[in-house]
Amino acid sequence: MGRETKRQHFVPRFYLNTFSENTEEPYYLYCYDLPEDRVFGSNTMDIAQGEYFYDLSDEQFIENKFADFEAVFSQAYDKLVDSADVTALTPEERHVISLFLSHQHIRTRKFREIVKQASEHTLEIVEEDEGEEEARKAVKAGTTEEGAKQWQAQLTANALQGFADILYRMDWFLFVNKTEYPLWTSDHPIAIFNPINPEPDPKRGIKRPGSKVHVPLSTDLVLALYDPGEYFVKSKREELREKEHVNFQNKLQVEHSRRQVFSPLEDFEFAREVIKENPEYAERDYSDSFVE
């Protein structure tokens, strides 16, 4: 077995480094912790990570799989950031990015909490009779840290390609930040939302007509993926020239984070305003959440 990895990032460090003002080590970011209403500085080594976060055995299979895939993805990511042009991507590079985004959506601490809380909610409504005993055992396992980790690993292995295919077929374009205000990222940077069908219905998650996906790539770029059946994307590149435009992107990060947002600057007054207006963002209840 190779060198053991103790600190396992659920948001890749090479990605977090892009949001630092430093261009080399040490990469440093400011963090805003929503529940604690606290700002602090940190090296990217110490954020969006947990000790042995993915480990299910001594093999560290999941951590090694992510490390290998990040090495492939980082090449396509660097090309997209450097060119600021989605049309520069080959079909293979677009596929790699789609697959990486699906990985990133499932690999975080937030997703594990969704599994645990959704399992707890389901456990309450499963009938307590002999016919449901096996189902209860399976659901109950998901309420534990180890069980949720197992679910996360299974989804990583089995459920990603379909999700990636949906992302691949969406319309892709970039928002380019032309203001002095940086774009933020978070401990769950994939923001999926739906202005047309905001309430849950039988077609849940990203499959609902009208879905949008926004992913900050750097302090200057956001990758946007839109449902091609509901939106007409006129240009593959749009500029953000007003503070309000950047605020909208940063609000998405506050809304979709588990508990922390990250910026190269120490100023998080806008995040505090968002939490004041939406206190539920700082006290997450995922019991009725889903990912598909």
XYZ file of C-alpha atoms in Angstrom:
292
model
C 0.000 0.000 0.000
C 1.237 3.513 -0.787
C 1.498 6.429 1.541
C -1.563 6.774 3.778
C -3.661 9.920 3.327
C -5.083 11.158 6.622
C -6.609 14.480 5.525
C -9.027 13.653 2.733
C -10.540 16.626 0.907
C -14.160 16.445 -0.195
C -13.511 19.583 -2.273
C -10.201 19.195 -4.161
C -7.366 21.287 -2.912
C -6.157 22.226 -6.403
C -9.611 23.726 -6.981
C -9.625 25.623 -3.678
C -6.169 27.005 -4.472
C -7.682 28.858 -7.443
C -9.627 31.049 -5.000
C -6.517 32.100 -3.075
C -4.753 35.403 -3.756
C -1.485 33.485 -3.554
C -0.121 31.954 -6.745
C 2.045 29.448 -4.876
C 2.284 27.785 -1.462
C 0.973 28.561 1.053
C -2.469 28.892 -0.519
C -4.580 30.884 1.905
C -8.318 31.601 1.993
C -10.782 33.313 4.274
C -13.680 31.214 5.486
C -17.097 32.233 6.735
C -18.757 29.681 8.991
C -22.512 30.196 8.679
C -23.797 28.529 11.884
C -21.120 30.179 14.026
C -21.161 33.533 12.205
C -17.378 33.451 12.306
C -14.677 34.513 9.837
C -11.214 32.972 9.953
C -8.238 32.467 7.681
C -6.953 29.057 6.694
C -4.523 27.237 4.477
C -6.452 25.255 1.847
C -4.894 22.110 3.335
C -7.132 22.525 6.380
C -10.571 23.256 4.885
C -13.241 21.130 3.165
C -11.611 17.969 4.473
C -11.953 15.336 7.165
C -9.680 12.735 8.701
C -10.070 9.460 6.774
C -13.289 10.916 5.335
C -13.753 8.233 2.658
C -11.999 5.246 4.241
C -13.943 1.995 4.344
C -10.862 -0.232 4.609
C -7.085 -0.028 4.793
C -6.969 0.169 1.005
C -8.130 3.818 0.843
C -9.765 2.870 -2.470
C -12.148 5.836 -2.707
C -9.504 8.412 -1.779
C -7.095 6.969 -4.349
C -9.817 6.876 -7.008
C -10.581 10.544 -6.442
C -6.893 11.433 -6.516
C -6.423 9.649 -9.851
C -9.510 11.239 -11.380
C -8.583 14.720 -10.141
C -5.293 14.418 -12.007
C -7.233 13.837 -15.250
C -9.877 16.468 -14.532
C -7.380 19.170 -13.571
C -6.060 19.239 -17.148
C -9.518 19.952 -18.605
C -10.230 22.374 -15.761
C -6.991 24.308 -16.381
C -7.777 24.501 -20.096
C -11.255 25.888 -19.415
C -10.022 28.451 -16.879
C -7.093 29.546 -19.049
C -9.140 29.857 -22.245
C -12.367 31.131 -20.611
C -14.105 29.483 -23.553
C -16.376 26.409 -23.335
C -16.154 25.954 -27.118
C -12.433 25.223 -26.717
C -13.245 21.938 -24.960
C -13.137 18.686 -26.888
C -16.047 16.242 -26.408
C -13.731 14.103 -24.261
C -12.812 17.070 -22.051
C -16.472 18.026 -21.708
C -17.239 14.442 -20.664
C -14.436 14.499 -18.079
C -15.738 17.749 -16.592
C -19.309 16.386 -16.518
C -18.143 13.281 -14.697
C -16.076 15.332 -12.269
C -19.031 17.602 -11.445
C -21.180 14.567 -10.718
C -18.422 13.232 -8.436
C -18.127 16.585 -6.703
C -21.851 16.784 -6.064
C -21.903 13.404 -4.302
C -18.550 13.379 -2.481
C -19.109 16.201 0.055
C -19.928 16.281 3.758
C -23.252 17.907 2.844
C -24.259 14.917 0.730
C -23.408 12.550 3.587
C -25.596 14.604 5.893
C -28.391 14.439 3.303
C -28.130 10.628 3.319
C -28.199 10.469 7.109
C -31.091 12.867 7.634
C -33.130 11.462 4.750
C -32.602 7.974 6.196
C -33.774 9.159 9.618
C -36.874 10.695 8.034
C -37.608 7.524 6.039
C -37.099 5.345 9.107
C -39.908 7.179 10.866
C -42.422 6.305 8.177
C -41.429 2.691 7.414
C -44.024 0.385 8.945
C -42.757 -1.653 11.862
C -43.826 -5.154 10.856
C -42.015 -8.307 9.832
C -42.434 -7.588 6.146
C -40.535 -4.314 6.497
C -37.753 -5.539 8.767
C -35.105 -5.865 6.049
C -36.033 -2.476 4.632
C -35.786 -0.961 8.105
C -32.320 -2.427 8.598
C -31.115 -0.995 5.288
C -32.572 2.430 6.016
C -31.317 2.434 9.608
C -27.772 1.762 8.398
C -27.930 5.018 6.463
C -28.537 7.004 9.650
C -25.015 6.231 10.907
C -21.768 7.847 9.773
C -20.382 4.525 8.575
C -23.593 3.552 6.806
C -23.894 6.919 5.077
C -20.245 6.591 4.016
C -21.104 3.208 2.463
C -24.062 4.731 0.587
C -21.830 7.539 -0.633
C -19.252 5.046 -1.906
C -21.902 2.982 -3.706
C -23.355 6.047 -5.402
C -19.879 7.145 -6.408
C -19.317 3.757 -8.046
C -22.752 3.211 -9.601
C -24.841 6.336 -10.013
C -22.494 8.899 -11.488
C -22.564 8.199 -15.214
C -26.290 8.926 -15.592
C -25.923 12.192 -13.700
C -22.881 13.101 -15.799
C -24.790 12.359 -19.019
C -27.495 14.864 -18.028
C -24.843 17.509 -17.339
C -23.109 16.784 -20.642
C -26.310 17.354 -22.632
C -27.104 20.711 -21.002
C -26.193 24.039 -22.626
C -22.830 25.232 -21.287
C -21.579 28.802 -21.050
C -19.433 30.998 -18.802
C -20.055 34.045 -16.657
C -16.900 36.186 -16.636
C -16.463 38.447 -13.622
C -15.369 41.943 -14.672
C -15.906 43.588 -11.270
C -13.492 44.166 -8.407
C -15.469 41.766 -6.203
C -14.345 38.132 -6.120
C -16.570 35.153 -6.747
C -16.777 32.789 -3.780
C -16.826 29.031 -3.525
C -17.924 26.756 -0.685
C -17.753 23.325 0.915
C -20.414 22.226 -1.624
C -19.703 24.267 -4.769
C -22.215 22.622 -7.139
C -25.332 24.822 -7.018
C -28.401 23.224 -8.628
C -31.547 25.348 -8.719
C -34.706 25.744 -10.756
C -36.403 29.137 -11.287
C -39.182 27.581 -13.383
C -40.128 24.636 -11.133
C -38.777 25.519 -7.679
C -41.052 23.161 -5.746
C -40.470 19.374 -5.679
C -42.573 17.315 -8.054
C -42.429 13.747 -9.454
C -39.497 14.791 -11.661
C -37.154 15.805 -8.881
C -33.633 17.125 -8.838
C -31.727 17.968 -11.976
C -34.197 15.989 -14.107
C -36.902 18.597 -13.559
C -37.517 20.867 -16.569
C -35.914 24.242 -15.945
C -32.879 23.079 -13.954
C -29.747 25.204 -13.834
C -26.276 24.360 -12.502
C -23.760 27.054 -11.519
C -20.191 26.155 -10.523
C -17.577 28.813 -9.683
C -14.315 27.875 -11.406
C -12.251 30.733 -10.001
C -12.726 34.215 -8.563
C -13.366 35.353 -12.143
C -15.338 32.521 -13.778
C -18.592 30.620 -13.280
C -19.504 27.601 -15.386
C -23.257 27.581 -16.051
C -25.213 24.586 -17.380
C -28.868 25.114 -18.375
C -31.710 22.814 -19.366
C -31.730 23.162 -23.191
C -35.446 22.448 -23.358
C -36.385 25.484 -21.256
C -33.715 28.119 -21.895
C -32.217 29.699 -24.971
C -28.528 30.447 -24.441
C -27.667 33.218 -26.895
C -23.979 33.485 -26.056
C -21.375 31.085 -24.690
C -19.901 33.894 -22.580
C -21.585 36.616 -20.542
C -19.870 39.294 -18.468
C -20.694 40.188 -14.869
C -20.248 43.954 -14.682
C -22.303 44.880 -11.611
C -21.793 43.989 -7.968
C -25.365 42.652 -7.891
C -24.446 40.089 -10.548
C -21.551 38.801 -8.431
C -23.768 38.875 -5.333
C -26.239 36.550 -7.038
C -23.493 34.004 -7.743
C -22.132 34.277 -4.203
C -25.601 33.917 -2.709
C -25.911 30.586 -4.506
C -22.760 29.432 -2.717
C -24.129 30.525 0.657
C -27.437 28.793 -0.057
C -25.940 25.501 -1.247
C -23.018 25.232 1.177
C -23.138 22.921 4.154
C -21.636 25.466 6.523
C -18.642 27.331 5.025
C -18.020 29.680 2.092
C -14.532 30.689 0.939
C -13.057 33.882 -0.482
C -9.622 35.444 -0.982
C -10.939 38.475 0.954
C -12.009 38.769 4.592
C -15.222 40.675 3.853
C -18.343 38.505 4.263
C -20.880 41.185 5.097
C -23.017 40.159 2.141
C -23.083 36.570 3.420
C -24.285 37.846 6.793
C -27.060 39.784 5.055
C -28.115 36.626 3.214
C -28.225 34.631 6.445
C -30.194 37.360 8.185
C -32.830 37.160 5.445
C -32.636 33.363 5.191
C -31.658 31.959 8.610
C -32.497 28.439 7.436
C -29.299 28.486 5.347
C -27.298 28.332 8.596
C -29.428 25.587 10.170
C -29.703 22.836 7.616
C -32.454 20.244 7.592
C -31.860 17.698 4.817
C -34.463 15.164 5.945
C -36.593 15.736 2.840
C -33.708 16.277 0.450
C -32.768 14.228 -2.578
C -30.093 14.078 -5.223
C -30.775 12.774 -8.729
